[in-house]
Amino acid sequence: MARIADAFGGGADRLPADADGLARSVGGSASRANGFERGVDGLPSEPGCLDRDVDVLPSETSGLERGVDGFPSEPSGLDRGIDGFLSGSGGVRSEVDCLPEGERVGGLIWRREGFSRGVGVGSGPGAAGFLLPEVAMVSVLTIIPNWILRLIFRDTNCRYRSISVTDVFAAIMAAHGAIRPQVPVSPLERSGQLSQELGCEVWLKCDHLLPIGAFKVRGATNKIHVLGEAARKTGVVTASTGNHGMAAAWAGSRAGVPVTVYVPASAVRSKLDAIERLGGRLVVVDGPAIEAELQARRFGVEHGVPYISPYNDADIVAGQGTIGVEIAEQAGADVLDAVFVCVGGGGLAGGLGTAIKQLSPRTRVVGVWPRNSVCMLRALEAGRIVDVEEQPTLSDATAGAVEQGSITFPICQRVIDDRITVTEAEIAAAMRAVASAERWMVEGAAGVALAGLMQRKDEWRGKKVAVVLCGRNIGLDRFVQAVGGSTGMTTATAGT
């Protein structure tokens, strides 16, 4: 499978490793001068100190081993992989899920303006005005309070180069085969009643019927599938308030991979119980969802355990994109005019949209947001990820901030054709409509997608459209309260 990393031009990732395991750098072949590898500038560092470029790492002579081999470092036991180790967004991005055999299938290497990331290297926060060597950063992270970490990694002006559509699509097609048979193809069913009421051909993509009751099982299964042997032994860690945690626990239990899920104390108890039933180990954190994420990332850094983001991860996006492949295959020659999908962190919309644009270019991708939670929408409007004040919403699975530097942002910029926001009353009405027409109880995020079509039904009269029912994980009491007119809303984190 083509590596997504190739989309980013000349970086250390394009050069082979030497036979002895040292990675080549942008400046040329690896050097052992003074016990250090060459950096981006191709110059060896001085004896006893690191090169001024962040991409420079000590060689084996200092007791550390890095490069495309992705092997664990000797003193800390931490894996290093093609996607690097630390990023400058929302805390620490720990891509320690690299394969020992030297390749992360579907992994991303991306460059930020201000500094580059090479093969198997660490990067500090560019926006904070300094770059720290990876080993030093790991030590610092163990003692810095979380509130300081949030300031250090803020980076509101971060921008990314375009990610190749071809390579993202290649990763999606690889995932389309990799997640079988654990994840079955979900039905695409025509709704006679909704078609009659809305004046268009309405087809429902029923991901709420998948294992764990949500589309998240796609990305989690793909992510677990591409883990290397080292990561399979150590297990993985993630942060979630619901569907993503359930999906990771489910996929991990079937692959024999231990999964630890950090959750905020405010999370819905029924979802936490489900995570434990599915085999996940819960760690409850006092404070909001972002606190759970920061602590999960810190745990990953300290213990060499891969952190899995709910959406900001190439393999997760590829897994979610399989839904678009299925829709295109199921629609066949009778091309859909549009696909309506809810948008949170952008993993679902970005992956689905990429597949649809490749397989059915005439089909428009319509992104729908709850009006109370529009982080990705405001980012798309501003051309960069910005802070947005959130309000409680029935669509808890799509609520919350999008972390700075998310790979889903440039993907969503490219694939979402139309943007709609819906009110809480419209979401509840859509949930009620699905229950009335199909006898299905779906969660708020699924209602968001249908609410978008219901709001714009006149624009799609006589057309053929698909609506993604992304999940069903809502308690009976809350569902009854919502469709009866009262929302019973809670807040959550994006893409959970």
XYZ file of C-alpha atoms in Angstrom:
496
model
C 0.000 0.000 0.000
C 1.274 3.449 -0.829
C 2.377 5.353 2.207
C 0.517 8.536 2.943
C 3.852 9.956 3.981
C 4.929 10.231 0.325
C 2.489 13.099 -0.126
C 4.683 15.466 1.802
C 7.628 15.831 -0.524
C 11.257 15.505 0.338
C 11.668 14.468 3.919
C 13.775 11.957 5.734
C 10.956 9.511 5.226
C 11.823 9.172 1.543
C 15.344 7.893 2.180
C 16.154 4.302 3.078
C 17.823 3.345 6.306
C 21.391 2.139 6.220
C 22.013 -1.544 6.688
C 23.080 -0.926 10.250
C 19.740 0.602 11.134
C 20.661 4.299 11.041
C 18.159 6.455 9.185
C 19.256 8.746 6.390
C 18.438 12.405 6.870
C 17.457 15.151 4.454
C 21.006 16.376 4.287
C 22.342 13.056 3.017
C 23.410 9.701 4.417
C 23.534 9.017 8.112
C 26.727 9.941 9.885
C 28.258 8.469 12.983
C 30.604 11.411 13.448
C 31.060 11.990 17.150
C 28.315 9.466 17.844
C 25.477 11.530 16.355
C 23.371 11.306 13.227
C 23.163 14.094 10.715
C 20.219 16.444 11.020
C 18.081 18.214 8.472
C 20.994 20.420 7.495
C 23.157 17.348 6.872
C 25.805 18.461 9.351
C 27.075 16.276 12.164
C 26.680 17.650 15.640
C 29.619 18.646 17.758
C 31.036 16.185 20.274
C 29.007 15.945 23.413
C 26.037 17.966 22.209
C 23.041 17.633 19.949
C 22.807 19.316 16.569
C 20.716 22.468 16.557
C 18.013 20.801 14.468
C 15.265 18.969 16.296
C 15.498 16.083 13.842
C 18.910 15.128 15.161
C 18.959 12.166 17.513
C 21.802 10.434 19.327
C 23.025 7.257 17.655
C 23.562 3.899 19.295
C 26.763 5.128 20.876
C 24.747 7.165 23.329
C 22.494 4.246 24.132
C 19.565 5.276 21.952
C 18.370 3.781 18.711
C 16.177 5.595 16.217
C 15.308 5.583 12.522
C 12.925 3.832 10.220
C 13.387 0.623 12.167
C 11.039 2.022 14.814
C 12.612 -0.141 17.532
C 12.196 0.806 21.177
C 14.885 2.997 22.687
C 17.013 1.111 25.171
C 16.896 3.397 28.214
C 13.216 4.211 28.193
C 11.602 1.368 26.274
C 9.688 3.868 24.165
C 8.914 3.049 20.570
C 9.742 5.514 17.837
C 8.081 5.258 14.458
C 7.755 6.906 11.096
C 5.258 9.422 12.360
C 7.645 10.746 14.964
C 6.916 11.045 18.641
C 5.768 14.433 19.845
C 3.645 17.017 18.089
C 2.774 20.510 19.082
C -0.963 20.212 19.472
C -3.201 19.720 22.415
C -0.613 18.093 24.596
C 1.568 15.246 23.377
C 0.846 13.175 20.295
C 2.378 9.795 20.932
C 2.601 7.873 17.671
C 4.491 5.018 19.287
C 2.400 2.477 17.462
C 5.016 2.061 14.745
C 5.792 -1.372 13.430
C 9.091 -2.915 14.552
C 9.600 -4.116 10.993
C 9.912 -0.515 9.967
C 6.650 0.684 8.479
C 3.360 2.055 9.745
C 0.789 1.049 7.187
C -1.228 4.093 6.310
C 0.853 6.267 8.633
C 1.358 9.960 8.024
C 4.439 12.081 7.991
C 3.481 15.711 7.834
C 5.396 18.952 7.980
C 4.501 22.048 9.867
C 5.636 25.479 8.824
C 8.445 26.364 11.165
C 10.031 22.953 11.509
C 10.166 19.558 9.818
C 9.624 16.109 11.174
C 11.828 13.345 9.842
C 11.791 9.608 10.209
C 11.593 8.405 13.780
C 12.227 11.818 15.267
C 10.689 13.928 17.952
C 9.567 17.513 17.645
C 8.837 20.107 20.214
C 6.221 22.839 20.046
C 7.167 25.277 17.310
C 4.682 27.949 18.299
C 6.044 28.071 21.808
C 9.283 29.470 20.389
C 11.560 26.550 21.149
C 12.389 23.029 20.033
C 13.493 20.403 22.506
C 15.228 17.092 21.808
C 12.827 14.210 22.181
C 14.498 12.588 25.166
C 14.554 15.853 27.073
C 10.908 16.472 26.214
C 9.854 13.106 27.605
C 11.494 13.936 30.910
C 9.953 17.397 31.007
C 6.462 16.054 30.344
C 6.535 13.926 33.444
C 6.831 16.959 35.707
C 5.013 19.821 33.937
C 1.447 20.393 35.205
C -1.331 19.886 32.663
C -2.380 23.536 32.659
C 1.137 24.515 31.556
C 1.149 21.787 28.894
C -2.009 23.280 27.416
C -0.272 26.649 27.081
C 2.942 25.200 25.678
C 1.204 23.179 22.985
C -1.372 25.745 21.987
C -0.032 26.645 18.506
C -3.039 28.448 17.023
C -1.231 29.431 13.819
C -0.251 25.917 12.778
C -0.777 25.095 9.086
C -0.173 21.923 7.153
C 0.694 21.066 3.625
C -1.907 19.311 1.542
C -2.275 15.570 2.075
C -2.426 13.575 -1.140
C -5.934 12.390 -1.946
C -4.486 9.394 -3.754
C -2.547 8.191 -0.738
C -5.387 8.759 1.717
C -7.656 6.803 -0.602
C -5.077 4.006 -0.882
C -5.054 3.744 2.911
C -8.854 3.596 2.956
C -8.929 0.809 0.383
C -6.363 -1.153 2.397
C -8.517 -0.712 5.501
C -11.585 -1.827 3.536
C -10.079 -5.292 3.402
C -8.195 -5.233 6.699
C -11.218 -4.738 8.960
C -13.024 -7.803 7.630
C -14.533 -10.034 8.852
C -14.583 -8.376 12.282
C -16.517 -5.396 10.922
C -19.297 -6.399 8.517
C -20.580 -4.214 5.706
C -23.490 -2.206 7.103
C -26.763 -2.067 5.138
C -27.752 0.791 2.837
C -31.532 0.674 2.983
C -34.190 2.764 1.291
C -36.684 4.340 3.683
C -40.078 4.398 2.031
C -41.712 6.610 4.637
C -38.913 9.174 4.780
C -38.719 9.219 0.986
C -42.426 10.005 0.786
C -42.311 12.657 3.493
C -39.212 14.447 2.193
C -39.924 14.173 -1.535
C -36.624 12.498 -2.439
C -35.144 9.012 -2.482
C -33.775 8.563 1.048
C -31.277 5.781 1.661
C -30.087 5.128 5.198
C -26.522 3.923 5.783
C -27.006 1.861 8.909
C -23.758 2.026 10.843
C -25.792 2.008 14.041
C -26.243 -1.714 13.369
C -22.492 -2.417 13.542
C -20.825 -4.025 16.588
C -20.844 -1.618 19.594
C -23.577 0.327 17.793
C -21.434 2.960 16.068
C -19.182 3.645 13.080
C -16.208 4.078 15.433
C -15.574 0.337 15.315
C -14.207 0.803 11.786
C -11.330 3.090 12.723
C -10.505 1.294 15.951
C -10.356 -2.092 14.236
C -8.078 -0.748 11.520
C -5.806 0.902 14.058
C -5.447 -2.272 16.106
C -4.797 -4.213 12.886
C -1.749 -2.133 11.903
C -0.088 -2.173 15.318
C 3.363 -3.731 15.525
C 4.256 -6.575 17.836
C 5.731 -4.277 20.479
C 2.539 -2.226 20.673
C 0.410 -5.348 20.804
C 2.298 -6.459 23.880
C 2.251 -3.131 25.695
C -1.336 -2.390 24.731
C -2.750 0.999 23.777
C -4.201 3.961 25.612
C -6.910 6.377 24.539
C -9.277 8.992 25.923
C -13.003 9.001 25.318
C -16.411 9.651 26.771
C -18.194 6.961 24.809
C -18.189 5.434 21.337
C -14.457 5.616 20.583
C -13.576 4.039 23.924
C -16.101 1.280 23.351
C -14.779 0.648 19.840
C -11.145 0.509 20.984
C -12.030 -1.883 23.809
C -14.011 -4.100 21.443
C -11.301 -4.220 18.768
C -8.528 -4.710 21.316
C -10.251 -7.592 23.058
C -10.621 -9.461 19.771
C -6.987 -8.974 18.867
C -5.604 -9.690 22.330
C -4.387 -6.106 22.751
C -4.907 -4.502 26.184
C -6.765 -1.189 25.984
C -6.772 1.513 28.654
C -9.392 4.239 28.345
C -9.095 7.519 30.243
C -12.506 9.049 30.844
C -13.735 12.232 32.549
C -15.750 11.725 35.703
C -18.651 13.504 33.994
C -19.025 10.830 31.295
C -22.300 8.943 31.024
C -22.152 5.963 33.368
C -23.875 3.582 30.938
C -21.157 4.167 28.340
C -18.412 3.642 30.892
C -20.010 0.384 31.960
C -20.104 -0.670 28.313
C -16.372 0.061 27.898
C -15.597 -2.223 30.844
C -17.923 -4.962 29.566
C -16.122 -4.849 26.241
C -12.784 -5.462 27.941
C -11.357 -1.970 28.404
C -9.588 -0.797 31.554
C -11.083 2.466 32.801
C -9.158 5.303 34.404
C -11.549 7.988 35.665
C -10.137 11.519 35.718
C -11.549 14.458 37.641
C -12.157 17.425 35.369
C -13.278 17.899 31.752
C -12.604 15.620 28.807
C -9.443 17.504 27.811
C -7.939 16.614 31.193
C -8.568 12.928 30.502
C -6.883 13.269 27.115
C -3.824 15.008 28.564
C -3.411 12.366 31.236
C -3.831 9.570 28.676
C -1.138 11.118 26.476
C 1.155 11.573 29.489
C 0.667 7.896 30.402
C 1.572 6.893 26.859
C 4.772 8.930 26.928
C 5.871 7.692 30.348
C 5.168 4.010 29.676
C 5.846 3.688 25.948
C 2.231 2.871 25.196
C 0.700 4.064 21.891
C -1.955 6.761 22.278
C -4.888 6.453 19.862
C -6.748 9.648 19.024
C -10.489 9.364 18.286
C -10.004 11.193 14.969
C -6.540 12.786 14.637
C -4.865 9.630 13.362
C -4.261 8.458 9.795
C -5.255 4.867 10.478
C -8.451 5.947 12.241
C -9.403 8.174 9.295
C -8.693 5.332 6.873
C -10.919 2.992 8.847
C -13.780 5.476 8.974
C -13.371 6.032 5.238
C -14.473 2.470 4.531
C -18.049 3.616 4.989
C -17.676 5.732 1.842
C -16.371 2.748 -0.120
C -19.366 0.701 0.972
C -21.850 3.431 0.053
C -20.367 3.780 -3.439
C -20.365 0.020 -3.982
C -23.907 -0.404 -2.680
C -25.310 2.451 -4.759
C -23.750 0.974 -7.887
C -24.497 2.570 -11.247
C -27.407 4.499 -9.761
C -25.230 7.354 -8.517
C -26.195 9.195 -5.352
C -26.693 12.931 -5.596
C -25.538 13.541 -2.037
C -24.425 11.948 1.218
C -25.392 13.665 4.488
C -23.016 13.076 7.405
C -22.533 14.625 10.844
C -19.208 16.300 11.565
C -17.303 16.350 14.845
C -13.533 15.952 14.798
C -13.689 15.193 11.080
C -12.554 11.566 10.996
C -15.850 10.251 9.656
C -16.594 13.110 7.263
C -12.994 13.295 6.063
C -12.599 9.580 5.463
C -16.049 9.078 3.955
C -15.653 12.176 1.789
C -12.286 11.084 0.441
C -13.690 7.719 -0.657
C -16.807 9.252 -2.183
C -14.805 11.820 -4.165
C -12.708 9.045 -5.671
C -15.462 6.521 -6.366
C -18.455 8.756 -7.059
C -17.195 12.254 -7.939
C -20.671 13.520 -8.880
C -21.932 12.882 -5.344
C -21.883 15.899 -3.037
C -20.714 15.459 0.545
C -22.944 17.463 2.891
C -21.483 18.078 6.335
C -23.972 18.747 9.134
C -23.211 20.213 12.563
C -25.319 20.724 15.670
C -25.552 24.490 16.017
C -24.316 24.157 19.598
C -21.048 22.499 18.546
C -19.412 23.877 15.412
C -15.665 23.708 16.005
C -14.697 22.162 12.663
C -17.184 24.380 10.820
C -15.655 27.550 12.264
C -12.200 26.202 11.409
C -13.235 25.651 7.799
C -14.656 29.153 7.648
C -11.546 30.727 9.183
C -9.041 28.635 7.254
C -7.411 27.488 10.488
C -8.408 25.771 13.716
C -9.825 28.330 16.130
C -11.275 28.345 19.618
C -15.062 28.047 19.695
C -17.356 28.243 22.673
C -19.437 25.084 22.903
C -22.957 24.631 24.188
C -24.601 21.387 25.398
C -26.009 19.242 22.590
C -27.892 16.013 22.027
C -25.093 15.110 19.622
C -22.566 14.386 22.356
C -20.563 12.112 20.047
C -19.612 15.071 17.808
C -19.238 17.748 20.480
C -16.071 19.443 21.658
C -12.937 21.142 20.411
C -10.838 20.004 17.450
C -7.213 19.776 18.530
C -4.674 22.020 16.875
C -2.869 20.387 13.996
C -5.508 17.737 13.387
C -4.881 15.891 10.130
C -8.637 15.870 9.548
C -8.760 19.637 9.012
C -7.114 19.774 5.541
C -9.025 16.649 4.514
C -12.369 18.187 5.454
C -11.400 21.381 3.655
C -11.088 19.362 0.496
C -14.025 16.964 0.618
C -16.991 18.685 2.295
C -19.052 20.426 -0.382
C -21.955 21.862 1.612
C -22.261 22.907 5.263
C -25.415 22.931 7.366
C -26.112 23.621 11.035
C -29.164 22.290 12.861
C -30.851 23.171 16.131
C -31.425 20.871 19.069
C -35.138 20.790 18.216
C -34.305 19.713 14.660
C -32.002 16.962 15.928
C -34.719 15.643 18.249
C -37.266 15.764 15.422
C -34.954 13.739 13.186
C -34.415 11.125 15.903
C -38.177 10.911 16.267
C -38.580 10.578 12.480
C -36.212 7.590 12.342
C -38.056 5.913 15.212
C -41.397 6.500 13.522
C -40.331 5.414 10.042
C -37.936 2.562 10.794
C -38.537 1.655 14.464
C -34.920 2.425 15.283
C -33.650 4.333 18.309
C -30.606 6.329 17.166
C -28.358 8.732 19.037
C -28.144 12.468 18.542
C -25.209 12.387 16.105
C -27.237 10.184 13.736
C -30.135 12.583 14.094
C -27.876 15.476 13.065
C -27.306 14.054 9.567
C -31.001 13.451 8.908
C -31.905 16.835 10.400
C -29.710 18.458 7.755
C -31.678 16.767 4.978
C -35.006 17.578 6.595
C -34.021 21.244 6.807
C -32.983 21.389 3.134
C -35.486 18.936 1.674
C -36.691 21.347 -1.002
C -33.184 21.553 -2.464
C -33.058 17.780 -2.889
C -36.581 17.113 -4.090
C -36.592 14.303 -6.664
C -32.944 13.444 -5.954
C -31.350 10.335 -4.516
C -29.515 10.902 -1.237
C -27.934 8.843 1.530
C -27.991 9.696 5.227
C -25.407 8.187 7.581
C -26.956 6.846 10.779
C -23.661 6.766 12.645
C -24.709 5.344 16.013
C -27.367 4.184 18.429
C -25.666 4.611 21.811
C -28.164 6.615 23.782
C -29.968 5.635 26.958
C -33.688 4.916 26.770
C -34.622 7.611 29.272
C -32.627 10.258 27.461
C -34.019 9.209 24.097
C -37.604 9.333 25.311
C -36.956 12.690 26.927
C -35.429 14.046 23.710
C -38.078 12.911 21.265
C -40.756 13.973 23.717
C -39.598 17.564 23.454
C -36.977 17.957 26.197
C -33.357 17.543 25.145
C -31.684 16.316 28.334
C -28.363 17.462 26.918
C -24.776 16.871 27.991
C -21.391 18.004 26.757
C -18.529 15.839 25.536
C -15.306 15.958 23.534
C -15.014 15.939 19.757
C -15.192 12.604 18.017
C -15.637 10.579 21.185
